[in-house]
Coordinates of C-alpha atoms in Angstrom, one line a residue:
Chain A
M1 CA 32.6 17.6 -2.1
T2 CA 29.0 16.6 -2.6
Y3 CA 26.4 15.3 -0.1
F4 CA 26.3 12.2 -2.3
D5 CA 29.7 11.2 -0.8
N6 CA 28.2 11.5 2.6
F7 CA 25.2 9.3 1.5
L8 CA 27.7 6.6 0.3
K9 CA 29.4 6.6 3.7
A10 CA 26.1 6.4 5.6
N11 CA 25.0 3.6 3.2
Q12 CA 28.0 1.5 4.4
A13 CA 26.5 1.4 7.9
Y14 CA 23.1 0.6 6.4
V15 CA 24.4 -2.4 4.5
G16 CA 25.7 -3.9 7.7
L17 CA 22.2 -3.8 9.2
H18 CA 20.4 -4.9 6.0
G19 CA 21.7 -8.4 5.6
D20 CA 21.2 -10.5 2.4
L21 CA 17.4 -10.3 1.8
H22 CA 15.6 -11.7 -1.2
L23 CA 12.2 -10.0 -0.9
P24 CA 9.7 -10.5 -3.8
I25 CA 9.5 -7.7 -6.4
K26 CA 5.7 -7.4 -5.9
P27 CA 4.7 -5.3 -2.9
K28 CA 3.3 -7.4 0.0
T29 CA 0.4 -5.1 0.8
K30 CA -0.6 -4.4 -2.8
V31 CA -0.7 -0.7 -2.0
A32 CA 0.8 2.3 -3.9
I33 CA 1.3 5.5 -1.9
V34 CA 1.1 8.7 -4.0
T35 CA 2.8 11.5 -2.0
C36 CA 5.0 14.6 -2.0
M37 CA 8.8 14.9 -2.2
D38 CA 8.8 16.9 1.0
S39 CA 11.9 16.3 3.2
R40 CA 9.9 16.3 6.4
L41 CA 7.9 13.2 5.4
H42 CA 9.5 9.8 5.8
V43 CA 6.8 7.6 4.4
A44 CA 7.9 4.2 5.6
P45 CA 8.0 4.9 9.4
A46 CA 5.0 7.3 9.2
L47 CA 2.8 4.5 7.8
G48 CA 4.5 1.5 9.5
L49 CA 5.9 0.1 6.3
A50 CA 8.5 -2.7 6.3
L51 CA 10.9 -3.3 3.4
G52 CA 8.9 -4.9 0.6
D53 CA 5.5 -3.6 1.7
A54 CA 4.3 -0.9 -0.7
H55 CA 5.2 1.2 -3.7
I56 CA 6.0 4.8 -2.8
L57 CA 5.5 7.4 -5.5
R58 CA 6.6 11.0 -4.9
N59 CA 6.6 14.3 -6.9
A60 CA 6.2 17.9 -6.1
G61 CA 2.8 18.1 -4.2
G62 CA 2.0 14.4 -4.5
R63 CA -0.1 15.3 -7.6
V64 CA -1.7 12.8 -9.9
T65 CA 0.1 13.7 -13.2
E66 CA 0.4 11.7 -16.5
D67 CA 3.7 10.3 -15.1
M68 CA 2.1 9.3 -11.9
I69 CA -0.6 7.4 -13.9
R70 CA 2.3 5.8 -16.0
S71 CA 3.8 4.6 -12.7
L72 CA 0.5 3.4 -11.2
V73 CA -0.3 1.4 -14.4
I74 CA 3.1 -0.4 -14.1
S75 CA 2.5 -0.8 -10.3
Q76 CA -0.9 -2.4 -10.9
Q77 CA -0.5 -4.3 -14.1
Q78 CA 3.1 -5.5 -13.7
M79 CA 3.4 -5.6 -9.9
G80 CA -0.1 -6.5 -8.7
T81 CA -1.1 -3.5 -6.5
R82 CA -4.8 -2.9 -6.0
E83 CA -5.0 0.0 -3.6
I84 CA -3.9 3.7 -3.8
V85 CA -3.4 6.2 -1.0
V86 CA -3.1 9.8 -2.0
L87 CA -1.2 11.5 0.8
H88 CA -0.6 15.3 0.7
H89 CA 0.7 17.3 3.7
T90 CA 0.5 20.6 5.6
D91 CA 2.9 23.5 4.8
C92 CA 3.5 22.2 1.2
G93 CA 5.9 23.8 -1.2
A94 CA 3.1 23.6 -3.8
Q95 CA 1.3 26.2 -1.7
T96 CA 4.2 28.7 -1.9
F97 CA 3.7 29.9 -5.5
E98 CA 1.3 30.5 -8.3
N99 CA 1.8 29.5 -11.9
E100 CA 2.0 32.8 -13.7
P101 CA 4.5 34.6 -11.4
F102 CA 6.5 31.3 -11.3
R103 CA 6.7 31.2 -15.1
Q104 CA 7.8 34.8 -15.2
Y105 CA 10.5 34.1 -12.5
L106 CA 11.8 31.1 -14.6
K107 CA 12.0 33.3 -17.7
K108 CA 14.0 35.9 -15.8
E109 CA 16.1 33.5 -13.7
L110 CA 16.8 30.7 -16.2
G111 CA 16.0 32.4 -19.5
V112 CA 13.5 29.7 -20.3
D113 CA 10.0 30.4 -21.7
V114 CA 7.9 27.5 -20.3
G115 CA 4.7 28.7 -22.1
D116 CA 1.5 27.8 -20.2
R117 CA 3.1 24.9 -18.3
D118 CA 1.2 24.0 -15.2
F119 CA 3.4 23.4 -12.1
L120 CA 0.4 22.2 -10.2
P121 CA 0.4 24.5 -7.2
F122 CA -2.6 24.4 -4.8
Q123 CA -4.1 26.4 -2.0
D124 CA -6.2 24.0 0.1
V125 CA -4.6 20.7 0.9
E126 CA -7.8 18.7 1.5
E127 CA -9.1 20.0 -1.8
S128 CA -5.9 19.0 -3.7
V129 CA -6.3 15.5 -2.2
R130 CA -9.9 15.3 -3.4
E131 CA -9.0 16.6 -6.8
D132 CA -6.3 13.9 -7.2
M133 CA -8.6 11.1 -6.0
E134 CA -11.1 12.3 -8.6
I135 CA -8.5 12.2 -11.4
L136 CA -7.6 8.6 -10.4
K137 CA -11.3 7.6 -10.3
A138 CA -11.9 9.1 -13.7
S139 CA -8.9 7.5 -15.4
P140 CA -9.7 4.6 -17.7
L141 CA -6.2 3.2 -16.9
I142 CA -7.1 2.7 -13.2
P143 CA -9.6 -0.2 -12.8
E144 CA -12.9 0.5 -11.0
D145 CA -12.2 -2.0 -8.2
V146 CA -8.9 -0.4 -7.1
K147 CA -9.5 1.1 -3.6
I148 CA -8.6 4.8 -3.4
S149 CA -8.1 6.6 -0.1
G150 CA -6.9 10.1 0.7
A151 CA -5.2 11.7 3.6
V152 CA -3.2 14.7 4.9
Y153 CA 0.1 14.4 6.8
D154 CA 0.9 17.0 9.4
V155 CA 4.6 17.9 9.0
N156 CA 4.8 19.2 12.6
T157 CA 3.2 16.3 14.5
G158 CA 3.6 13.4 12.0
L159 CA -0.2 12.7 12.2
I160 CA -2.1 11.4 9.2
S161 CA -5.7 12.4 8.9
E162 CA -8.1 10.8 6.4
V163 CA -9.7 13.1 3.8
K164 CA -13.2 11.9 2.8
Chain B
M1 CA -11.2 -3.3 5.0
T2 CA -8.2 -1.5 3.3
Y3 CA -4.5 -1.4 4.2
F4 CA -5.0 2.3 4.6
D5 CA -6.8 1.6 7.9
N6 CA -3.7 -0.3 9.0
F7 CA -1.5 2.6 8.1
L8 CA -3.7 4.9 10.2
K9 CA -3.2 2.6 13.2
A10 CA 0.5 2.4 12.6
N11 CA 0.7 6.1 12.3
Q12 CA -0.7 6.6 15.8
A13 CA 2.4 5.0 17.2
Y14 CA 4.6 7.1 14.9
V15 CA 3.0 10.3 16.2
G16 CA 3.9 9.3 19.7
L17 CA 7.6 9.2 18.8
H18 CA 7.6 12.2 16.4
G19 CA 7.0 15.0 18.9
D20 CA 6.1 18.6 17.9
L21 CA 8.8 19.5 15.4
H22 CA 9.0 22.7 13.4
L23 CA 11.6 21.9 10.7
P24 CA 12.2 24.4 7.9
I25 CA 10.4 23.8 4.6
K26 CA 13.7 23.9 2.7
P27 CA 15.7 20.7 2.8
K28 CA 18.8 21.0 5.0
T29 CA 21.3 19.2 2.6
K30 CA 19.9 21.0 -0.6
V31 CA 19.7 17.6 -2.3
A32 CA 16.9 16.0 -4.3
I33 CA 17.0 12.3 -4.7
V34 CA 15.4 10.9 -7.9
T35 CA 14.6 7.3 -7.5
C36 CA 12.2 4.4 -8.1
M37 CA 8.9 3.5 -6.3
D38 CA 10.2 0.0 -5.5
S39 CA 9.0 -1.3 -2.1
R40 CA 12.4 -2.8 -1.2
L41 CA 14.0 0.6 -1.1
H42 CA 13.5 2.8 1.9
V43 CA 15.4 5.9 0.9
A44 CA 15.9 7.7 4.2
P45 CA 17.6 4.9 6.2
A46 CA 19.6 3.7 3.1
L47 CA 21.2 7.1 2.7
G48 CA 21.3 8.1 6.3
L49 CA 18.7 10.9 5.9
A50 CA 17.1 12.5 8.9
L51 CA 13.7 14.2 8.7
G52 CA 14.1 17.5 6.9
D53 CA 17.3 16.5 5.0
A54 CA 16.4 16.0 1.4
H55 CA 13.6 15.9 -1.2
I56 CA 12.8 12.4 -2.3
L57 CA 11.2 12.0 -5.8
R58 CA 10.0 8.6 -6.9
N59 CA 8.3 7.2 -10.0
A60 CA 8.4 3.8 -11.8
G61 CA 12.0 3.3 -12.6
G62 CA 13.3 6.6 -11.1
R63 CA 13.2 8.0 -14.6
V64 CA 13.7 11.7 -15.4
T65 CA 10.3 12.6 -17.0
E66 CA 8.7 15.9 -17.7
D67 CA 6.9 15.6 -14.3
M68 CA 10.3 14.9 -12.6
I69 CA 11.7 18.1 -14.2
R70 CA 8.6 20.0 -13.0
S71 CA 9.3 18.7 -9.4
L72 CA 13.0 19.4 -9.6
V73 CA 12.4 23.0 -10.8
I74 CA 10.1 23.6 -7.8
S75 CA 12.7 21.8 -5.6
Q76 CA 15.5 24.1 -6.8
Q77 CA 13.8 27.4 -7.5
Q78 CA 11.3 27.5 -4.6
M79 CA 13.1 25.2 -2.0
G80 CA 16.8 25.9 -2.7
T81 CA 18.2 22.5 -3.6
R82 CA 21.4 22.5 -5.6
E83 CA 22.3 18.8 -6.0
I84 CA 20.6 15.8 -7.6
V85 CA 21.2 12.1 -7.1
V86 CA 19.7 9.7 -9.7
L87 CA 19.3 6.4 -7.9
H88 CA 18.1 3.3 -9.8
H89 CA 18.2 -0.2 -8.5
T90 CA 18.7 -3.9 -9.3
D91 CA 15.8 -6.2 -10.2
C92 CA 13.6 -3.2 -11.2
G93 CA 10.0 -3.6 -12.4
A94 CA 11.0 -1.4 -15.4
Q95 CA 13.1 -4.3 -16.6
T96 CA 10.1 -6.7 -16.6
F97 CA 8.4 -5.5 -19.7
E98 CA 8.7 -3.8 -23.1
N99 CA 6.6 -1.0 -24.5
E100 CA 4.7 -2.7 -27.4
P101 CA 3.6 -5.9 -25.6
F102 CA 2.6 -3.8 -22.6
R103 CA 0.5 -1.5 -24.7
Q104 CA -1.2 -4.5 -26.3
Y105 CA -1.8 -6.0 -22.8
L106 CA -3.4 -2.7 -21.7
K107 CA -5.7 -2.7 -24.7
K108 CA -6.8 -6.3 -24.0
E109 CA -7.0 -6.0 -20.2
L110 CA -8.3 -2.4 -19.7
G111 CA -9.8 -1.7 -23.2
V112 CA -7.6 1.4 -23.5
D113 CA -5.6 2.3 -26.5
V114 CA -2.5 4.2 -25.2
G115 CA -1.2 4.9 -28.6
D116 CA 2.6 5.1 -28.7
R117 CA 2.9 6.1 -25.0
D118 CA 6.3 5.3 -23.6
F119 CA 6.3 3.5 -20.2
L120 CA 10.0 4.0 -19.9
P121 CA 11.2 0.4 -19.5
F122 CA 15.0 -0.3 -19.6
Q123 CA 17.3 -3.3 -19.7
D124 CA 20.6 -2.1 -18.3
V125 CA 20.3 -0.3 -15.0
E126 CA 23.7 1.5 -15.2
E127 CA 22.8 2.7 -18.7
S128 CA 19.4 4.0 -17.5
V129 CA 21.1 6.0 -14.7
R130 CA 23.5 7.5 -17.3
E131 CA 20.6 8.3 -19.7
D132 CA 18.7 10.1 -16.9
M133 CA 21.8 12.0 -15.8
E134 CA 22.2 13.2 -19.4
I135 CA 18.6 14.3 -19.6
L136 CA 19.2 16.4 -16.5
K137 CA 22.4 17.9 -17.8
A138 CA 20.7 18.8 -21.2
S139 CA 17.7 20.4 -19.6
P140 CA 17.6 24.2 -19.8
L141 CA 15.5 24.2 -16.6
I142 CA 18.3 22.6 -14.6
P143 CA 21.1 25.2 -14.0
E144 CA 24.7 24.2 -15.1
D145 CA 26.1 24.5 -11.5
V146 CA 23.7 21.9 -10.0
K147 CA 25.7 18.8 -9.0
I148 CA 24.4 15.6 -10.5
S149 CA 25.5 12.1 -9.3
G150 CA 24.2 8.7 -10.3
A151 CA 24.1 5.3 -8.4
V152 CA 22.5 1.9 -8.3
Y153 CA 20.9 0.4 -5.1
D154 CA 21.2 -3.4 -4.7
V155 CA 17.8 -4.5 -3.4
N156 CA 19.2 -7.7 -1.9
T157 CA 22.1 -6.2 0.1
G158 CA 21.1 -2.5 0.5
L159 CA 24.4 -1.4 -1.1
I160 CA 24.6 1.8 -3.2
S161 CA 27.3 1.9 -5.9
E162 CA 28.2 5.0 -7.8
V163 CA 27.7 5.1 -11.6
K164 CA 30.2 7.3 -13.4

């Protein structure tokens, strides 16, 4: 028994409410949200997004990696988005470890030597938002006129606060 | 004026409904969902997820990249997840282009030579799910006993169908 089976059952009820929609493939707001995989953040209700409104990109920490840039280039050049919101959050898993001890743990636990691989942990959540906004601004693959905002989500209250 | 300002306003209403929760940092179901950034997929309602239930990882196509593996390793080794669902969808943006013409377009449009960079487009959505499940199964960083399922979400109906 997997949770996947439960998800398929829950999905049956969702289909009944969904109806036969034919929304455009291009997001209505032209926004891409870059955020964390954390289970306590449900992006659509937290930001008031309807189906079809915005691209939602999520990895561990909501960090701007090479793969995030790949996704944003497709989002912008193929799907017409023109704005990015970097949204990190309080009590993040990326704040629970540091690279070197984590690498040693993986070697011991999984028998894998990951070399100097960076798992992108951080200490200060506002600082990590600013860092990732800077990476976006510096990237030649992100056009100058794309609007970039940053914010922190509070997992206890649901409040989003802008980071300048 | 940015859409971000609208999101902050919508978030005020969300905070009123959220209340002061203190959910655990570790996802309740021990599941990580790997899926696409597409705006027509709201993962939590489509799978019946409550706040705190599962990690949600999203990039262009829902592809299993190096960054996705980074995130899954953190999800599993730091946050205790033990199951992965690879969820791609119909009418995907990753089906709207091919690598070489896209690279040429980026050179012309942005003046950037991306070399042989792979943007991970695909043609057949069931095949892309199977490919990504295989990458997970072959990765030494994903333990053998982690359960891996695959599925396709229909953006018109909301229906999720398993891929074997």
